[in-house]
Amino acid sequence: MIQQRPPGILYSKISNHLSYKKTESYDEAQTNTLVTHYRGILEGLGEDADREGLVKTPERVAKAMQYITAGYEMDAHAILESAKFHESYSEMVIVKDIELYSLCEHHMLPFFGKAHVAYIPNGFITGLSKIARVVDCYARRLQVQERMTHQILDAIQETLNPLGVAVVIEAQHLCMMMRGVSKQNSVTTTSAFSGEFENHVTRSEFLRLITAKLS
Ligand SMILES: [Zn+2]
């Protein structure tokens, strides 16, 4: 079978075990195509693509970009289903300060920051690391921060059917920081809420908890 968009990283499920083995693999045909284009980009920028420091750059960039966009091959629903457990716990579950690295689809420059995710279980919980994996799944694509925020929320809502989900993302965009009027310290915050988090008391409690510093 020919893969439409081969990933930089494959997560293969280990049998009888709910964990994943990480294997780096790059599709040769895709790498070669990207190498040709990145060489063209270097020349288009007025560089000598054959000078020592740049000889291997197209290949490095090709592999880096395949890794950075491997989220297209990840399935957030499958990640959550792989560790979905019956549980009567029905208090808010919060995973905060999840590191996030993505690429703005308008400039193909990185944006990076933190995601804070919460849900209120309704009979099912998932592994905490799976929440971070879901963030990764959507971050490792060409993205806009607003869409990613909703995609994370939807994946959790649809898979675990909790009483509510909350997602807050704070990120700095290099396309804002490096270009034009450099805004070095601006942070963009996006949020999405469903179910009980639409209630302002629950939402305020979540926002208080993610901003609280543990002493
Ligand atoms: Zn941008």
PDB file of C-alpha atoms and ligand atoms in Angstrom:
ATOM      1  CA  MET A   1       0.000   0.000   0.000  1.00  0.00           C
ATOM      2  CA  ILE A   2       1.310   3.417  -0.895  1.00  0.00           C
ATOM      3  CA  GLN A   3       1.021   5.884   1.941  1.00  0.00           C
ATOM      4  CA  GLN A   4      -0.218   9.298   0.875  1.00  0.00           C
ATOM      5  CA  ARG A   5       1.721  11.153   3.527  1.00  0.00           C
ATOM      6  CA  PRO A   6       4.423   9.086   5.172  1.00  0.00           C
ATOM      7  CA  PRO A   7       5.194  10.106   8.734  1.00  0.00           C
ATOM      8  CA  GLY A   8       8.539  10.999  10.208  1.00  0.00           C
ATOM      9  CA  ILE A   9       7.672   8.944  13.227  1.00  0.00           C
ATOM     10  CA  LEU A  10       5.649   5.788  13.377  1.00  0.00           C
ATOM     11  CA  TYR A  11       3.964   4.714  16.547  1.00  0.00           C
ATOM     12  CA  SER A  12       3.458   0.993  16.381  1.00  0.00           C
ATOM     13  CA  LYS A  13       1.375  -0.718  18.976  1.00  0.00           C
ATOM     14  CA  ILE A  14       3.170  -3.441  20.907  1.00  0.00           C
ATOM     15  CA  SER A  15       0.903  -6.448  21.287  1.00  0.00           C
ATOM     16  CA  ASN A  16      -0.523  -7.238  24.723  1.00  0.00           C
ATOM     17  CA  HIS A  17       0.718  -3.921  25.926  1.00  0.00           C
ATOM     18  CA  LEU A  18      -0.851  -0.492  25.969  1.00  0.00           C
ATOM     19  CA  SER A  19       2.276   1.401  25.074  1.00  0.00           C
ATOM     20  CA  TYR A  20       3.940   2.450  21.880  1.00  0.00           C
ATOM     21  CA  LYS A  21       7.318   1.885  20.358  1.00  0.00           C
ATOM     22  CA  LYS A  22       8.842   4.957  18.745  1.00  0.00           C
ATOM     23  CA  THR A  23      10.650   4.308  15.487  1.00  0.00           C
ATOM     24  CA  GLU A  24      12.078   7.020  13.296  1.00  0.00           C
ATOM     25  CA  SER A  25      11.529   6.323   9.641  1.00  0.00           C
ATOM     26  CA  TYR A  26      11.523   8.627   6.676  1.00  0.00           C
ATOM     27  CA  ASP A  27       9.906   7.875   3.374  1.00  0.00           C
ATOM     28  CA  GLU A  28      12.670   7.937   0.767  1.00  0.00           C
ATOM     29  CA  ALA A  29      10.561   9.199  -2.135  1.00  0.00           C
ATOM     30  CA  GLN A  30       9.078  12.006  -0.070  1.00  0.00           C
ATOM     31  CA  THR A  31      12.497  12.921   1.330  1.00  0.00           C
ATOM     32  CA  ASN A  32      13.966  13.093  -2.185  1.00  0.00           C
ATOM     33  CA  THR A  33      11.138  15.311  -3.436  1.00  0.00           C
ATOM     34  CA  LEU A  34      11.534  17.664  -0.484  1.00  0.00           C
ATOM     35  CA  VAL A  35      15.339  17.765  -0.905  1.00  0.00           C
ATOM     36  CA  THR A  36      14.906  18.961  -4.503  1.00  0.00           C
ATOM     37  CA  HIS A  37      12.509  21.692  -3.423  1.00  0.00           C
ATOM     38  CA  TYR A  38      14.565  22.879  -0.448  1.00  0.00           C
ATOM     39  CA  ARG A  39      17.628  23.094  -2.676  1.00  0.00           C
ATOM     40  CA  GLY A  40      15.569  25.296  -4.993  1.00  0.00           C
ATOM     41  CA  ILE A  41      14.514  27.445  -2.040  1.00  0.00           C
ATOM     42  CA  LEU A  42      18.153  27.955  -0.996  1.00  0.00           C
ATOM     43  CA  GLU A  43      19.020  29.025  -4.543  1.00  0.00           C
ATOM     44  CA  GLY A  44      15.928  31.227  -4.669  1.00  0.00           C
ATOM     45  CA  LEU A  45      17.205  32.965  -1.546  1.00  0.00           C
ATOM     46  CA  GLY A  46      20.470  33.689  -3.357  1.00  0.00           C
ATOM     47  CA  GLU A  47      22.496  31.058  -1.537  1.00  0.00           C
ATOM     48  CA  ASP A  48      25.084  28.726  -2.978  1.00  0.00           C
ATOM     49  CA  ALA A  49      23.459  25.375  -2.236  1.00  0.00           C
ATOM     50  CA  ASP A  50      26.779  23.613  -2.816  1.00  0.00           C
ATOM     51  CA  ARG A  51      28.794  25.449  -0.187  1.00  0.00           C
ATOM     52  CA  GLU A  52      30.026  23.265   2.627  1.00  0.00           C
ATOM     53  CA  GLY A  53      27.603  24.336   5.308  1.00  0.00           C
ATOM     54  CA  LEU A  54      24.578  23.898   3.086  1.00  0.00           C
ATOM     55  CA  VAL A  55      25.333  20.684   1.221  1.00  0.00           C
ATOM     56  CA  LYS A  56      23.305  18.547   3.593  1.00  0.00           C
ATOM     57  CA  THR A  57      20.818  21.224   4.611  1.00  0.00           C
ATOM     58  CA  PRO A  58      18.023  20.254   2.176  1.00  0.00           C
ATOM     59  CA  GLU A  59      18.063  16.690   3.511  1.00  0.00           C
ATOM     60  CA  ARG A  60      18.133  17.830   7.147  1.00  0.00           C
ATOM     61  CA  VAL A  61      15.247  20.219   6.565  1.00  0.00           C
ATOM     62  CA  ALA A  62      13.296  17.553   4.669  1.00  0.00           C
ATOM     63  CA  LYS A  63      13.597  15.149   7.596  1.00  0.00           C
ATOM     64  CA  ALA A  64      12.902  17.815  10.195  1.00  0.00           C
ATOM     65  CA  MET A  65       9.737  18.868   8.356  1.00  0.00           C
ATOM     66  CA  GLN A  66       8.535  15.283   8.066  1.00  0.00           C
ATOM     67  CA  TYR A  67       9.020  14.887  11.808  1.00  0.00           C
ATOM     68  CA  ILE A  68       7.363  18.209  12.620  1.00  0.00           C
ATOM     69  CA  THR A  69       4.310  17.368  10.494  1.00  0.00           C
ATOM     70  CA  ALA A  70       3.959  13.708  11.480  1.00  0.00           C
ATOM     71  CA  GLY A  71       0.730  14.527  13.300  1.00  0.00           C
ATOM     72  CA  TYR A  72      -1.206  13.951  10.076  1.00  0.00           C
ATOM     73  CA  GLU A  73      -0.523  10.250  10.497  1.00  0.00           C
ATOM     74  CA  MET A  74      -1.584  10.174  14.149  1.00  0.00           C
ATOM     75  CA  ASP A  75      -5.163   9.463  15.158  1.00  0.00           C
ATOM     76  CA  ALA A  76      -6.200  11.309  18.315  1.00  0.00           C
ATOM     77  CA  HIS A  77      -9.269   9.161  18.792  1.00  0.00           C
ATOM     78  CA  ALA A  78      -7.208   5.957  18.579  1.00  0.00           C
ATOM     79  CA  ILE A  79      -4.675   7.376  21.068  1.00  0.00           C
ATOM     80  CA  LEU A  80      -7.442   8.040  23.608  1.00  0.00           C
ATOM     81  CA  GLU A  81      -9.213   4.723  22.930  1.00  0.00           C
ATOM     82  CA  SER A  82      -5.939   2.872  23.532  1.00  0.00           C
ATOM     83  CA  ALA A  83      -6.124   3.786  27.214  1.00  0.00           C
ATOM     84  CA  LYS A  84      -9.804   4.288  27.984  1.00  0.00           C
ATOM     85  CA  PHE A  85     -10.877   2.859  31.314  1.00  0.00           C
ATOM     86  CA  HIS A  86     -14.155   2.570  33.212  1.00  0.00           C
ATOM     87  CA  GLU A  87     -13.937   4.745  36.303  1.00  0.00           C
ATOM     88  CA  SER A  88     -16.542   6.316  38.557  1.00  0.00           C
ATOM     89  CA  TYR A  89     -14.273   9.289  39.411  1.00  0.00           C
ATOM     90  CA  SER A  90     -16.185  12.394  38.425  1.00  0.00           C
ATOM     91  CA  GLU A  91     -14.040  15.303  39.622  1.00  0.00           C
ATOM     92  CA  MET A  92     -12.199  17.566  37.258  1.00  0.00           C
ATOM     93  CA  VAL A  93      -9.027  16.021  35.767  1.00  0.00           C
ATOM     94  CA  ILE A  94      -6.474  18.651  34.732  1.00  0.00           C
ATOM     95  CA  VAL A  95      -3.279  18.216  32.762  1.00  0.00           C
ATOM     96  CA  LYS A  96      -1.528  21.554  32.673  1.00  0.00           C
ATOM     97  CA  ASP A  97       1.638  22.985  31.140  1.00  0.00           C
ATOM     98  CA  ILE A  98       1.760  20.508  28.251  1.00  0.00           C
ATOM     99  CA  GLU A  99       4.635  21.689  26.040  1.00  0.00           C
ATOM    100  CA  LEU A 100       3.518  22.422  22.532  1.00  0.00           C
ATOM    101  CA  TYR A 101       5.423  23.047  19.300  1.00  0.00           C
ATOM    102  CA  SER A 102       3.589  23.698  16.064  1.00  0.00           C
ATOM    103  CA  LEU A 103       3.897  25.460  12.715  1.00  0.00           C
ATOM    104  CA  CYS A 104       1.756  28.408  11.686  1.00  0.00           C
ATOM    105  CA  GLU A 105       0.173  27.527   8.362  1.00  0.00           C
ATOM    106  CA  HIS A 106       0.345  31.088   7.058  1.00  0.00           C
ATOM    107  CA  HIS A 107       4.113  31.529   7.324  1.00  0.00           C
ATOM    108  CA  MET A 108       5.349  28.005   8.089  1.00  0.00           C
ATOM    109  CA  LEU A 109       7.130  29.441  11.124  1.00  0.00           C
ATOM    110  CA  PRO A 110       6.919  27.856  14.556  1.00  0.00           C
ATOM    111  CA  PHE A 111       4.584  28.770  17.317  1.00  0.00           C
ATOM    112  CA  PHE A 112       5.148  27.248  20.719  1.00  0.00           C
ATOM    113  CA  GLY A 113       3.853  27.383  24.240  1.00  0.00           C
ATOM    114  CA  LYS A 114       1.700  25.433  26.618  1.00  0.00           C
ATOM    115  CA  ALA A 115      -1.637  23.687  26.570  1.00  0.00           C
ATOM    116  CA  HIS A 116      -3.829  23.179  29.624  1.00  0.00           C
ATOM    117  CA  VAL A 117      -6.514  20.538  29.271  1.00  0.00           C
ATOM    118  CA  ALA A 118      -9.254  19.437  31.652  1.00  0.00           C
ATOM    119  CA  TYR A 119     -12.238  17.137  31.523  1.00  0.00           C
ATOM    120  CA  ILE A 120     -14.889  15.917  33.922  1.00  0.00           C
ATOM    121  CA  PRO A 121     -15.264  12.127  33.520  1.00  0.00           C
ATOM    122  CA  ASN A 122     -18.611  10.553  32.853  1.00  0.00           C
ATOM    123  CA  GLY A 123     -17.798   6.876  33.415  1.00  0.00           C
ATOM    124  CA  PHE A 124     -14.495   6.841  31.511  1.00  0.00           C
ATOM    125  CA  ILE A 125     -11.010   8.199  32.061  1.00  0.00           C
ATOM    126  CA  THR A 126      -7.908   8.020  29.889  1.00  0.00           C
ATOM    127  CA  GLY A 127      -4.191   7.834  30.619  1.00  0.00           C
ATOM    128  CA  LEU A 128      -2.798  11.280  31.464  1.00  0.00           C
ATOM    129  CA  SER A 129       0.024  10.865  28.967  1.00  0.00           C
ATOM    130  CA  LYS A 130      -2.582  10.302  26.257  1.00  0.00           C
ATOM    131  CA  ILE A 131      -3.828  13.863  26.694  1.00  0.00           C
ATOM    132  CA  ALA A 132      -0.315  15.105  25.966  1.00  0.00           C
ATOM    133  CA  ARG A 133      -0.146  12.783  22.937  1.00  0.00           C
ATOM    134  CA  VAL A 134      -3.401  14.246  21.609  1.00  0.00           C
ATOM    135  CA  VAL A 135      -1.905  17.746  21.868  1.00  0.00           C
ATOM    136  CA  ASP A 136       1.131  16.485  19.933  1.00  0.00           C
ATOM    137  CA  CYS A 137      -1.064  14.863  17.303  1.00  0.00           C
ATOM    138  CA  TYR A 138      -2.656  18.202  16.413  1.00  0.00           C
ATOM    139  CA  ALA A 139       0.413  20.380  17.043  1.00  0.00           C
ATOM    140  CA  ARG A 140       2.571  18.463  14.587  1.00  0.00           C
ATOM    141  CA  ARG A 141       0.780  19.822  11.529  1.00  0.00           C
ATOM    142  CA  LEU A 142       0.479  23.126   9.722  1.00  0.00           C
ATOM    143  CA  GLN A 143      -1.913  24.820  12.088  1.00  0.00           C
ATOM    144  CA  VAL A 144      -3.696  27.838  13.378  1.00  0.00           C
ATOM    145  CA  GLN A 145      -3.890  28.015  17.149  1.00  0.00           C
ATOM    146  CA  GLU A 146      -7.674  28.528  17.212  1.00  0.00           C
ATOM    147  CA  ARG A 147      -8.407  25.384  15.163  1.00  0.00           C
ATOM    148  CA  MET A 148      -5.987  23.252  17.172  1.00  0.00           C
ATOM    149  CA  THR A 149      -7.694  24.309  20.407  1.00  0.00           C
ATOM    150  CA  HIS A 150     -11.046  23.053  19.122  1.00  0.00           C
ATOM    151  CA  GLN A 151      -9.603  19.870  17.610  1.00  0.00           C
ATOM    152  CA  ILE A 152      -8.152  18.847  20.985  1.00  0.00           C
ATOM    153  CA  LEU A 153     -11.457  19.533  22.689  1.00  0.00           C
ATOM    154  CA  ASP A 154     -13.476  17.624  20.073  1.00  0.00           C
ATOM    155  CA  ALA A 155     -11.245  14.537  20.195  1.00  0.00           C
ATOM    156  CA  ILE A 156     -11.646  14.250  23.968  1.00  0.00           C
ATOM    157  CA  GLN A 157     -15.361  15.032  23.897  1.00  0.00           C
ATOM    158  CA  GLU A 158     -16.062  12.486  21.152  1.00  0.00           C
ATOM    159  CA  THR A 159     -13.947   9.679  22.592  1.00  0.00           C
ATOM    160  CA  LEU A 160     -14.557   9.866  26.355  1.00  0.00           C
ATOM    161  CA  ASN A 161     -17.971  11.555  26.264  1.00  0.00           C
ATOM    162  CA  PRO A 162     -17.150  13.433  29.488  1.00  0.00           C
ATOM    163  CA  LEU A 163     -19.424  15.925  31.251  1.00  0.00           C
ATOM    164  CA  GLY A 164     -17.238  18.692  29.867  1.00  0.00           C
ATOM    165  CA  VAL A 165     -13.858  19.533  28.343  1.00  0.00           C
ATOM    166  CA  ALA A 166     -11.737  22.679  28.647  1.00  0.00           C
ATOM    167  CA  VAL A 167      -8.693  23.561  26.568  1.00  0.00           C
ATOM    168  CA  VAL A 168      -6.538  26.680  26.964  1.00  0.00           C
ATOM    169  CA  ILE A 169      -3.474  27.265  24.797  1.00  0.00           C
ATOM    170  CA  GLU A 170      -0.933  30.025  25.369  1.00  0.00           C
ATOM    171  CA  ALA A 171       1.592  30.402  22.573  1.00  0.00           C
ATOM    172  CA  GLN A 172       4.198  32.699  21.091  1.00  0.00           C
ATOM    173  CA  HIS A 173       4.293  32.949  17.306  1.00  0.00           C
ATOM    174  CA  LEU A 174       7.643  33.459  15.609  1.00  0.00           C
ATOM    175  CA  CYS A 175       5.851  34.968  12.613  1.00  0.00           C
ATOM    176  CA  MET A 176       4.833  37.812  14.929  1.00  0.00           C
ATOM    177  CA  MET A 177       8.118  37.945  16.817  1.00  0.00           C
ATOM    178  CA  MET A 178      10.560  37.895  13.883  1.00  0.00           C
ATOM    179  CA  ARG A 179       8.729  39.886  11.220  1.00  0.00           C
ATOM    180  CA  GLY A 180       7.542  43.441  10.793  1.00  0.00           C
ATOM    181  CA  VAL A 181       6.973  45.177  14.091  1.00  0.00           C
ATOM    182  CA  SER A 182       8.604  42.619  16.330  1.00  0.00           C
ATOM    183  CA  LYS A 183       6.330  41.843  19.242  1.00  0.00           C
ATOM    184  CA  GLN A 184       8.755  39.856  21.320  1.00  0.00           C
ATOM    185  CA  ASN A 185       6.623  39.230  24.326  1.00  0.00           C
ATOM    186  CA  SER A 186       3.134  38.870  22.974  1.00  0.00           C
ATOM    187  CA  VAL A 187       1.397  35.663  23.930  1.00  0.00           C
ATOM    188  CA  THR A 188      -1.725  34.512  22.136  1.00  0.00           C
ATOM    189  CA  THR A 189      -4.259  32.742  24.308  1.00  0.00           C
ATOM    190  CA  THR A 190      -7.083  30.641  22.880  1.00  0.00           C
ATOM    191  CA  SER A 191      -9.665  28.619  24.730  1.00  0.00           C
ATOM    192  CA  ALA A 192     -12.542  26.255  24.092  1.00  0.00           C
ATOM    193  CA  PHE A 193     -15.070  24.849  26.536  1.00  0.00           C
ATOM    194  CA  SER A 194     -17.836  22.285  26.361  1.00  0.00           C
ATOM    195  CA  GLY A 195     -20.507  20.873  28.691  1.00  0.00           C
ATOM    196  CA  GLU A 196     -20.072  21.794  32.351  1.00  0.00           C
ATOM    197  CA  PHE A 197     -17.218  24.161  31.516  1.00  0.00           C
ATOM    198  CA  GLU A 198     -19.770  26.410  29.823  1.00  0.00           C
ATOM    199  CA  ASN A 199     -20.979  27.058  33.374  1.00  0.00           C
ATOM    200  CA  HIS A 200     -18.980  30.028  34.638  1.00  0.00           C
ATOM    201  CA  VAL A 201     -18.409  28.568  38.140  1.00  0.00           C
ATOM    202  CA  THR A 202     -16.767  25.420  36.741  1.00  0.00           C
ATOM    203  CA  ARG A 203     -14.855  27.429  34.166  1.00  0.00           C
ATOM    204  CA  SER A 204     -13.565  29.853  36.815  1.00  0.00           C
ATOM    205  CA  GLU A 205     -12.449  26.942  38.990  1.00  0.00           C
ATOM    206  CA  PHE A 206     -10.494  25.490  36.040  1.00  0.00           C
ATOM    207  CA  LEU A 207      -8.914  28.846  35.202  1.00  0.00           C
ATOM    208  CA  ARG A 208      -7.992  29.351  38.857  1.00  0.00           C
ATOM    209  CA  LEU A 209      -6.372  25.901  38.997  1.00  0.00           C
ATOM    210  CA  ILE A 210      -4.280  26.337  35.843  1.00  0.00           C
ATOM    211  CA  THR A 211      -2.972  29.712  36.967  1.00  0.00           C
ATOM    212  CA  ALA A 212      -2.293  28.565  40.560  1.00  0.00           C
ATOM    213  CA  LYS A 213       1.325  27.901  41.369  1.00  0.00           C
ATOM    214  CA  LEU A 214       2.013  24.741  43.314  1.00  0.00           C
ATOM    215  CA  SER A 215       4.199  25.539  46.295  1.00  0.00           C
TER     216      SER A 215
HETATM  217 ZN    ZN B   1       2.020  33.114  10.968  1.00  0.00          ZN
END
